[in-house]
Amino acid sequence: MLRFPGRLLAAVSLSSIALLQTTAWAQEASASAGEVSSTAEDAQDARGVQDIVVTAQKRSESVNDVPMSITAIGGDDLIRQGVNSAADLVKVVPGFNYTPSAYNAPVYTLRGIGFQEGSLAASPAVTVYVDEVPIPFPAMTLGAAFDLDRVEVLKGPQGTLFGQNSTGGAINYVAAKPGDTFEAGADFSYGRFNLFEGSGYVSGPLADTLHARLAVKTIQGGEWQRSYTRDDKLGNKDQLVGRFLLDWAPSDRVNFSLNVNGWRDKSDSQAVQLIAPRPQNPASPNAAAINAYPLAPENARAADWDAGRDFVHDDWYYQVSLRGDIELSDALTLTSLSAYQKFRQNVLQDRDGMDLHSLAVRSLGSAKSFSQELRLSGDMDGIKWVVGANYQDDRVNDNFALDYSDSTVNPTLGIPINSNINFAATKIKTAAVFANFEWEIADRLKLSGGVRYTDVRRRFGGCTLDNGNGEMAALYTLLSSTFRGTPTPPIAPGECGTLDSTTFLPGLVTSRLNEDNISWKGGISYEPNSDLLFYANVGRGYKAGGFPTLSATVSSQFAPVTQESVTSYEAGFKATVLDRTAQLNGAVFYYDYKNKQIRGQVPDAIFGNFEALVNIPKSRIFGVELQASIVPVEGFKTDVGVSYVDSKITDSFINYTPLVQLGDFEGEPFPYTPKWQISINSEYRFPVSSSLEAFVGGGITYQSETNGGFGQLRIVDVDNYALFDARAGVAAEDGRWTFSIWGRNLTNKYYWTNASVLNDAAFRFAGMPVTYGASLSIRI
């Protein structure tokens, strides 16, 4: 039985009907008066829904002509609606979900497809791109949503054009480009918790064939979390982002674009909220203090963390990319896209929600990536086609330094353990060839298809090692000697201790994973007229397997997950109606999911069970999605998005709950997959004088309940929530300046986006409380 927010749905339906009725009345009145002139028609075009040009199929075309489900939002709309990061996309993209992880890497999910894994080297199911350049790992994406022309969110498997790690979809940020004339601008915002955001850009020609754009942004302040056991605060932001673009067009047929961008982050890591103590060893001296610790109040700001420790990030990233487009003829273009990027992180995170020595994790890691794409595209005899090849070389070092209490260790071993380091090094080489086409087989009837062959080769080395104090080395030496039945030479401090699953000898665990696959897609679309499109697609995408970063007692924990696949069936429509004052897009989809990857646990004959990556053999997703953009009168616009996603494990899958209870989870939904997501955003702009206009707007974001693990345990429930935002202001008629006041989460709703159990505690990541402030934009 479906559980749906009835009052909210009624509000959406009534508001949409009212807007459509208002539009119809206005059109009928105008027609009956016979007052439609060419000037009035021009005004109608100006106030109607506007097309957005996208490059979802690696060519420029109207988003309403692309036969697939896409959400595209222009850069100005992103700024007005307060979409400043990937986390904010939940406000404007139906079916998108953002989940922070316990290890500094966010998880992006589209229509229920995501990879709930926080290892730095974990390949995502939803890949982020900037100007078609892939950012291979989610931890690297912090500065992507900056100085944008638009963002395009492609839903469903995108393996044929955007690579094999896009089973859920792709997010393509399109940077604002240099123009032919001089432009400059700045945006400033100051809000609650003394949070300041400032950005600026300058753009224009350096010569007749050379254009440049420089943009920078900083975020400062904002200590929003406060300890509920002492006088202390956390949550300061200190981020700097920059991008330099250089476009060179030596001739009408040749263009080169250089993109140099990067960011650094010295912000505080977010503290979690303690929701339940769970000491793993009740006999430990620390167990009593953990059990007695006060739980976090149901207040977004209330949290706790280890006093006197530095939780400031030291993360940075840069990318250099070069794109070249050469028109070999009027119908043939050669494109080269090269990129190099590098990332490093060093951040301490409290993961117990207590001012106790229970669990803190220092994420230390680095990643390097080189990618090259070469493709040829053409338009011949009614067939638009693309053929090309990709190569990518990724190298990742991922370390988790765990600092915890000895409540996690059995006291009968007689060795206190307070720390260890989880180490993993991964090298990934990916090569692919692809081809896509679109063929108009009859008037307004098109066939499309694509195929990609991908070969992925991974080399892995990892272990759990002593941090240099000798404690973990002594424990592993004892375990090795005990299970071998003969003394093992002492493991030196700082060396690997993970035991081979067969010989029980300690050392570095090495492994390889070589996989290949063929992604494919086929579709048909029919366009009865320029304002209506019907389409149906079927395709299959793959996400590569991989190795985890975790505390590994035995080498079997490092067994990789194999590649997952999603076979997608989707049908939809795109309709521009009511004299272009409303755009309605809808889709119904079914995903047949094989070997879904997720972090779970595996049993061990000697030690019980351990964390590991596992595959869910069979599962499926069914869903419906609707987007509407309505402009009933000049200056008034409403965008509505509704997404319904029903996920289910369809075969026997035996694993463990977050509280280590064994069970068969056939029939359960996926973790972190809400059934319903709704977004509504409206704005009305009206003149107040010949040179001044005013505006007022607001939005609602709703998400239904979900759960953070298998077994549907209440302790890791993520409750439903609705957030309300509002804004109002004045602007110059010519767009030279805008001043606004705004509020976000105005009802101060207490909500959270993640609920987990780790070591001795169950905890939550709370969402932001009510914030408010003022913004000023200046354009020259």
XYZ file of N, CA and C in Angstrom, residues 555-743:
567
model
N 42.283 -11.611 5.121
C 42.364 -11.129 3.741
C 41.054 -11.283 2.987
N 40.203 -12.237 3.384
C 38.942 -12.452 2.663
C 38.032 -11.235 2.712
N 38.226 -10.347 3.699
C 37.409 -9.133 3.766
C 37.651 -8.219 2.576
N 38.801 -8.357 1.939
C 39.134 -7.518 0.787
C 38.640 -8.116 -0.528
N 37.860 -9.170 -0.466
C 37.290 -9.715 -1.697
C 36.477 -8.622 -2.391
N 36.682 -8.414 -3.675
C 35.983 -7.313 -4.346
C 34.535 -7.644 -4.653
N 33.740 -6.600 -4.788
C 32.425 -6.779 -5.402
C 32.612 -6.774 -6.914
N 31.827 -7.588 -7.581
C 31.885 -7.623 -9.037
C 30.986 -6.533 -9.614
N 31.124 -6.308 -10.905
C 30.373 -5.233 -11.548
C 28.872 -5.483 -11.448
N 28.132 -4.383 -11.318
C 26.681 -4.451 -11.295
C 26.140 -3.994 -12.642
N 24.912 -4.400 -12.937
C 24.281 -3.979 -14.186
C 22.842 -3.578 -13.929
N 22.373 -2.641 -14.717
C 20.987 -2.194 -14.663
C 20.433 -2.195 -16.080
N 19.371 -2.968 -16.286
C 18.639 -2.925 -17.547
C 17.433 -2.021 -17.344
N 17.370 -0.965 -18.153
C 16.384 0.098 -17.952
C 15.320 0.070 -19.047
N 14.068 0.197 -18.616
C 12.936 0.350 -19.536
C 12.237 1.654 -19.155
N 12.112 2.566 -20.095
C 11.522 3.871 -19.784
C 10.677 4.366 -20.952
N 9.537 4.954 -20.628
C 8.691 5.616 -21.623
C 8.265 6.961 -21.052
N 8.214 7.962 -21.909
C 7.869 9.285 -21.393
C 7.395 10.231 -22.470
N 7.076 11.434 -22.039
C 6.615 12.466 -22.967
C 7.148 13.826 -22.514
N 7.200 14.749 -23.453
C 7.534 16.145 -23.181
C 6.559 16.994 -23.980
N 5.782 17.834 -23.273
C 4.711 18.574 -23.930
C 4.773 20.043 -23.536
N 4.836 20.889 -24.548
C 4.703 22.331 -24.339
C 3.271 22.696 -24.689
N 2.495 23.178 -23.698
C 1.050 23.321 -23.874
C 0.593 24.725 -23.494
N -0.697 24.967 -23.729
C -1.352 26.223 -23.360
C -0.589 27.432 -23.904
N -0.391 27.390 -25.226
C 0.277 28.500 -25.919
C 1.646 28.786 -25.313
N 2.370 27.702 -25.026
C 3.745 27.752 -24.518
C 3.844 28.372 -23.125
N 2.772 28.346 -22.374
C 2.848 28.842 -20.993
C 3.028 27.713 -19.981
N 3.109 26.469 -20.453
C 3.332 25.352 -19.535
C 4.128 24.269 -20.243
N 5.089 23.704 -19.532
C 5.866 22.575 -20.015
C 5.645 21.413 -19.059
N 5.188 20.284 -19.595
C 4.921 19.091 -18.795
C 5.790 17.948 -19.309
N 6.572 17.365 -18.436
C 7.407 16.218 -18.781
C 7.083 15.080 -17.820
N 6.912 13.893 -18.361
C 6.613 12.747 -17.509
C 7.319 11.501 -17.991
N 7.550 10.575 -17.075
C 8.203 9.322 -17.439
C 7.790 8.234 -16.467
N 7.714 7.014 -16.961
C 7.544 5.828 -16.136
C 8.723 4.917 -16.452
N 9.304 4.279 -15.428
C 10.531 3.520 -15.663
C 10.544 2.262 -14.805
N 11.270 1.277 -15.310
C 11.471 0.021 -14.596
C 12.928 -0.374 -14.787
N 13.619 -0.657 -13.658
C 15.020 -1.041 -13.706
C 15.172 -2.473 -13.187
N 15.760 -3.316 -13.995
C 16.095 -4.681 -13.594
C 17.555 -4.668 -13.148
N 17.768 -4.867 -11.851
C 19.066 -4.633 -11.212
C 19.721 -5.985 -10.915
N 20.962 -6.176 -11.352
C 21.716 -7.394 -11.075
C 23.003 -7.035 -10.320
N 23.242 -7.761 -9.234
C 24.489 -7.637 -8.460
C 24.707 -6.226 -7.917
N 23.650 -5.618 -7.400
C 23.795 -4.297 -6.790
C 24.885 -4.341 -5.712
N 25.761 -3.344 -5.739
C 26.869 -3.273 -4.790
C 26.467 -2.470 -3.559
N 26.881 -2.972 -2.390
C 26.560 -2.273 -1.150
C 27.521 -2.745 -0.070
N 27.714 -1.910 0.941
C 28.528 -2.345 2.077
C 27.648 -3.154 3.024
N 28.100 -4.360 3.314
C 27.402 -5.243 4.239
C 28.402 -5.952 5.118
N 28.112 -7.204 5.450
C 29.023 -7.994 6.266
C 29.078 -9.416 5.730
N 30.198 -10.091 5.995
C 30.364 -11.472 5.565
C 30.703 -12.319 6.783
N 30.198 -13.554 6.822
C 30.498 -14.420 7.968
C 31.918 -14.984 7.878
N 32.511 -15.251 9.029
C 33.823 -15.876 9.093
C 33.754 -17.007 10.117
N 34.297 -18.192 9.745
C 34.170 -19.376 10.591
C 34.850 -19.210 11.940
N 35.865 -18.352 11.991
C 36.634 -18.196 13.232
C 36.224 -16.944 13.995
N 36.103 -15.836 13.288
C 35.919 -14.549 13.949
C 34.468 -14.091 14.009
N 33.563 -14.828 13.384
C 32.170 -14.394 13.421
C 31.770 -13.744 12.118
N 31.727 -12.408 12.066
C 31.419 -11.721 10.823
C 32.194 -10.406 10.751
N 32.431 -9.964 9.526
C 33.234 -8.772 9.282
C 32.549 -7.874 8.259
N 32.893 -6.598 8.297
C 32.470 -5.670 7.248
C 33.104 -6.060 5.922
N 32.363 -5.877 4.851
C 32.874 -6.149 3.514
C 31.907 -5.550 2.501
N 32.342 -5.462 1.253
C 31.441 -5.118 0.161
C 30.785 -6.389 -0.345
N 29.488 -6.290 -0.654
C 28.738 -7.468 -1.101
C 27.868 -7.079 -2.289
N 27.449 -8.101 -3.042
C 26.508 -7.929 -4.147
C 25.136 -8.456 -3.754
N 24.094 -7.679 -4.032
C 22.714 -8.160 -3.911
C 22.363 -8.809 -5.246
N 22.072 -10.109 -5.278
C 21.941 -10.796 -6.578
C 20.905 -10.177 -7.511
N 19.674 -10.011 -6.994
C 18.613 -9.514 -7.868
C 17.761 -8.497 -7.124
N 17.408 -7.437 -7.813
C 16.531 -6.406 -7.261
C 15.914 -5.647 -8.417
N 14.971 -4.801 -8.091
C 14.324 -4.023 -9.141
C 13.842 -2.698 -8.602
N 13.619 -1.754 -9.523
C 13.092 -0.427 -9.188
C 11.978 -0.110 -10.176
N 10.865 0.347 -9.647
C 9.775 0.854 -10.480
C 9.507 2.285 -10.054
N 9.250 3.161 -11.018
C 9.018 4.550 -10.639
C 8.261 5.353 -11.671
N 7.778 6.498 -11.209
C 7.063 7.463 -12.042
C 7.593 8.850 -11.686
N 7.712 9.689 -12.694
C 8.262 11.023 -12.469
C 7.478 12.044 -13.296
N 7.226 13.204 -12.700
C 6.518 14.274 -13.390
C 7.168 15.602 -13.058
N 7.420 16.405 -14.093
C 7.921 17.762 -13.932
C 7.020 18.720 -14.692
N 6.747 19.859 -14.079
C 5.918 20.874 -14.723
C 6.530 22.246 -14.492
N 6.575 23.029 -15.546
C 6.989 24.431 -15.455
C 5.856 25.270 -16.035
N 5.293 26.162 -15.221
C 4.074 26.878 -15.592
C 4.307 28.380 -15.473
N 3.969 29.113 -16.537
C 4.101 30.572 -16.559
C 2.748 31.147 -16.952
N 1.802 31.303 -16.017
C 0.439 31.701 -16.372
C 0.325 33.155 -16.789
N 1.102 34.015 -16.186
C 1.100 35.434 -16.537
C 2.545 35.906 -16.546
N 2.781 37.016 -17.197
C 4.136 37.526 -17.296
C 4.717 37.780 -15.908
N 5.906 37.234 -15.673
C 6.609 37.445 -14.417
C 6.367 36.393 -13.363
N 5.385 35.513 -13.565
C 5.055 34.511 -12.555
C 5.387 33.121 -13.094
N 6.202 32.363 -12.367
C 6.618 31.039 -12.806
C 6.580 30.078 -11.628
N 6.091 28.867 -11.890
C 6.077 27.799 -10.895
C 6.660 26.541 -11.507
N 7.599 25.922 -10.797
C 8.174 24.641 -11.188
C 7.782 23.602 -10.151
N 7.286 22.465 -10.631
C 6.864 21.379 -9.751
C 7.540 20.092 -10.212
N 8.069 19.343 -9.278
C 8.656 18.045 -9.579
C 8.156 17.002 -8.593
N 7.714 15.854 -9.103
C 7.232 14.756 -8.263
C 7.906 13.481 -8.728
N 8.459 12.722 -7.775
C 9.114 11.467 -8.109
C 8.638 10.387 -7.155
N 8.266 9.236 -7.722
C 7.899 8.055 -6.934
C 8.838 6.924 -7.323
N 9.519 6.345 -6.340
C 10.483 5.272 -6.581
C 10.177 4.132 -5.622
N 9.906 2.958 -6.165
C 9.657 1.762 -5.366
C 10.779 0.765 -5.649
N 11.666 0.561 -4.677
C 12.786 -0.365 -4.835
C 12.523 -1.626 -4.032
N 13.057 -2.746 -4.503
C 12.819 -4.007 -3.797
C 13.907 -5.019 -4.148
N 14.393 -5.717 -3.123
C 15.260 -6.880 -3.312
C 14.359 -8.047 -3.671
N 14.595 -8.671 -4.830
C 13.634 -9.643 -5.359
C 14.093 -11.085 -5.234
N 15.249 -11.324 -4.637
C 15.725 -12.682 -4.450
C 16.313 -12.797 -3.048
N 16.557 -14.000 -2.624
C 17.112 -14.204 -1.291
C 18.447 -13.478 -1.148
N 18.566 -12.688 -0.099
C 19.809 -11.973 0.196
C 20.016 -12.014 1.705
N 20.907 -12.883 2.140
C 21.159 -13.086 3.557
C 22.349 -12.246 3.978
N 22.117 -11.359 4.923
C 23.178 -10.496 5.414
C 22.821 -10.037 6.820
N 23.359 -8.906 7.253
C 23.213 -8.471 8.628
C 22.595 -7.082 8.707
N 21.827 -6.861 9.754
C 21.314 -5.529 10.051
C 22.435 -4.678 10.634
N 22.227 -3.361 10.802
C 23.239 -2.533 11.465
C 23.549 -2.971 12.890
N 22.656 -3.734 13.508
C 22.905 -4.247 14.857
C 23.391 -5.693 14.814
N 23.922 -6.110 13.646
C 24.572 -7.409 13.465
C 23.595 -8.560 13.731
N 22.388 -8.426 13.248
C 21.397 -9.492 13.319
C 21.267 -10.119 11.938
N 21.459 -11.433 11.849
C 21.410 -12.124 10.579
C 19.965 -12.226 10.088
N 19.778 -12.006 8.792
C 18.437 -12.099 8.250
C 18.449 -12.232 6.747
N 17.314 -12.630 6.198
C 17.115 -12.668 4.756
C 16.273 -11.455 4.387
N 16.796 -10.583 3.543
C 16.170 -9.287 3.295
C 15.452 -9.226 1.951
N 15.082 -10.388 1.445
C 14.251 -10.404 0.248
C 12.954 -9.653 0.511
N 12.560 -8.807 -0.432
C 11.338 -8.016 -0.298
C 11.547 -6.646 0.295
N 12.733 -6.350 0.842
C 12.981 -5.040 1.455
C 13.369 -4.006 0.403
N 13.118 -2.715 0.690
C 13.606 -1.647 -0.183
C 15.096 -1.394 0.054
N 15.703 -0.625 -0.838
C 17.100 -0.261 -0.671
C 17.249 0.741 0.468
N 18.378 0.723 1.168
C 18.653 1.798 2.127
C 18.737 3.157 1.422
N 18.350 4.194 2.153
C 18.430 5.578 1.678
C 17.725 5.769 0.332
N 16.537 5.180 0.214
C 15.771 5.323 -1.025
C 14.335 5.688 -0.679
N 14.040 6.972 -0.478
C 12.662 7.382 -0.176
C 11.748 7.134 -1.373
N 10.501 6.762 -1.079
C 9.555 6.511 -2.169
C 9.131 7.803 -2.849
N 8.868 8.830 -2.056
C 8.326 10.073 -2.606
C 9.303 11.230 -2.409
N 9.471 11.997 -3.461
C 10.181 13.278 -3.370
C 9.392 14.305 -4.176
N 9.184 15.463 -3.568
C 8.390 16.525 -4.197
C 9.121 17.845 -4.035
N 9.162 18.624 -5.075
C 9.717 19.972 -4.987
C 8.793 20.940 -5.709
N 8.579 22.093 -5.099
C 7.765 23.159 -5.680
C 8.528 24.461 -5.511
N 8.658 25.212 -6.578
C 9.331 26.503 -6.495
C 8.578 27.521 -7.336
N 8.229 28.637 -6.725
C 7.485 29.685 -7.419
C 8.170 31.030 -7.229
N 8.022 31.879 -8.236
C 8.532 33.255 -8.121
C 7.664 34.190 -8.954
N 7.405 35.362 -8.405
C 6.653 36.389 -9.111
C 7.492 37.652 -9.146
N 7.735 38.163 -10.359
C 8.504 39.393 -10.555
C 7.574 40.437 -11.185
N 7.605 41.663 -10.665
C 6.695 42.696 -11.150
C 7.379 44.054 -11.061
N 7.061 44.967 -12.004
C 7.695 46.287 -12.001
C 7.116 47.170 -10.895
N 7.977 47.965 -10.279
C 7.534 48.955 -9.303
C 7.829 50.376 -9.775
N 8.635 50.500 -10.812
C 8.887 51.791 -11.455
C 9.468 51.509 -12.827
N 9.799 52.555 -13.556
C 10.330 52.370 -14.905
C 11.702 51.714 -14.906
N 12.407 51.745 -13.785
C 13.762 51.190 -13.737
C 13.954 50.162 -12.631
N 12.854 49.766 -11.979
C 12.989 48.892 -10.820
C 11.888 47.832 -10.835
N 12.269 46.596 -10.506
C 11.284 45.541 -10.351
C 11.489 44.864 -8.997
N 10.415 44.254 -8.512
C 10.463 43.527 -7.250
C 10.120 42.067 -7.514
N 10.470 41.221 -6.574
C 10.155 39.800 -6.728
C 9.936 39.187 -5.354
N 9.138 38.128 -5.354
C 8.902 37.336 -4.157
C 8.784 35.886 -4.602
N 9.368 34.984 -3.847
C 9.353 33.588 -4.252
C 9.569 32.664 -3.075
N 9.408 31.396 -3.333
C 9.614 30.407 -2.280
C 9.557 29.006 -2.825
N 9.908 28.050 -1.967
C 9.929 26.669 -2.405
C 9.645 25.703 -1.269
N 9.194 24.515 -1.642
C 8.936 23.420 -0.715
C 9.697 22.199 -1.225
N 10.404 21.540 -0.334
C 11.073 20.281 -0.656
C 10.574 19.222 0.315
N 10.027 18.133 -0.226
C 9.504 17.058 0.624
C 10.185 15.750 0.273
N 10.491 14.962 1.311
C 11.034 13.627 1.121
C 10.373 12.685 2.112
N 9.903 11.527 1.629
C 9.265 10.567 2.521
C 10.320 9.783 3.298
N 9.845 8.963 4.229
C 10.764 8.254 5.110
C 11.560 7.192 4.351
N 12.741 6.878 4.893
C 13.569 5.803 4.373
C 14.330 5.214 5.554
N 15.288 4.337 5.272
C 16.012 3.670 6.341
C 17.473 3.538 5.970
N 18.345 3.528 6.981
C 19.779 3.506 6.740
C 20.413 2.135 6.692
N 19.639 1.052 6.651
C 20.235 -0.274 6.614
C 19.216 -1.350 6.362
N 19.659 -2.581 6.393
C 18.758 -3.709 6.219
C 18.033 -4.000 7.530
N 16.875 -4.618 7.417
C 16.095 -4.977 8.593
C 15.081 -3.944 9.008
N 15.130 -2.741 8.391
C 14.169 -1.674 8.699
C 14.115 -1.386 10.200
N 15.266 -1.290 10.844
C 15.327 -1.025 12.273
C 15.034 0.440 12.554
N 14.253 0.687 13.593
C 13.889 2.053 13.937
C 15.118 2.896 14.269
N 16.152 2.296 14.802
C 17.321 3.049 15.239
C 18.018 3.759 14.076
N 17.843 3.257 12.848
C 18.454 3.913 11.689
C 17.392 4.426 10.716
N 16.204 4.695 11.205
C 15.190 5.346 10.375
C 15.630 6.755 9.997
N 15.270 7.160 8.799
C 15.395 8.559 8.363
C 13.971 9.042 8.110
N 13.442 9.849 9.013
C 12.043 10.247 8.947
C 11.771 11.164 7.765
N 10.492 11.237 7.391
C 10.119 12.157 6.322
C 10.247 13.603 6.805
N 10.362 14.506 5.853
C 10.467 15.920 6.221
C 10.054 16.798 5.037
N 9.620 18.002 5.366
C 9.319 19.028 4.377
C 10.029 20.309 4.798
N 10.737 20.926 3.867
C 11.477 22.155 4.133
C 10.885 23.288 3.314
N 10.789 24.466 3.921
C 10.206 25.637 3.284
C 11.255 26.741 3.174
N 11.445 27.252 1.959
C 12.344 28.368 1.708
C 11.551 29.542 1.160
N 12.065 30.755 1.347
C 11.408 31.944 0.799
C 12.459 32.999 0.482
N 12.097 33.902 -0.425
C 13.000 34.986 -0.803
C 12.165 36.148 -1.312
N 12.713 37.352 -1.203
C 12.058 38.555 -1.716
C 13.128 39.603 -1.934
N 12.868 40.513 -2.885
C 13.874 41.537 -3.126
C 13.485 42.485 -4.234
N 14.438 43.308 -4.584
C 14.275 44.283 -5.657
C 15.481 44.181 -6.579
N 15.274 44.577 -7.834
C 16.344 44.491 -8.826
C 16.191 45.603 -9.845
N 17.297 46.004 -10.418
C 17.256 46.967 -11.506
C 16.634 46.317 -12.727
N 15.851 47.078 -13.471
C 15.171 46.539 -14.637
C 16.159 45.994 -15.663
N 17.339 46.607 -15.753
C 18.340 46.155 -16.718
C 19.229 45.049 -16.175
N 18.932 44.557 -14.963
C 19.681 43.445 -14.392
C 21.028 43.800 -13.825
N 21.323 45.099 -13.649
C 22.651 45.498 -13.171
C 22.871 45.148 -11.712
N 21.811 45.109 -10.931
C 21.983 44.767 -9.514
C 20.701 44.133 -8.987
N 20.855 43.330 -7.963
C 19.730 42.678 -7.296
C 20.030 42.607 -5.805
N 19.054 42.976 -5.008
C 19.181 42.837 -3.559
C 18.027 41.972 -3.056
N 18.332 41.008 -2.205
C 17.281 40.107 -1.734
C 17.513 39.725 -0.283
N 16.424 39.368 0.364
C 16.489 38.721 1.667
C 15.925 37.310 1.498
N 16.392 36.372 2.292
C 15.999 34.990 2.093
C 15.984 34.236 3.414
N 15.255 33.143 3.405
C 15.217 32.235 4.543
C 15.112 30.811 4.045
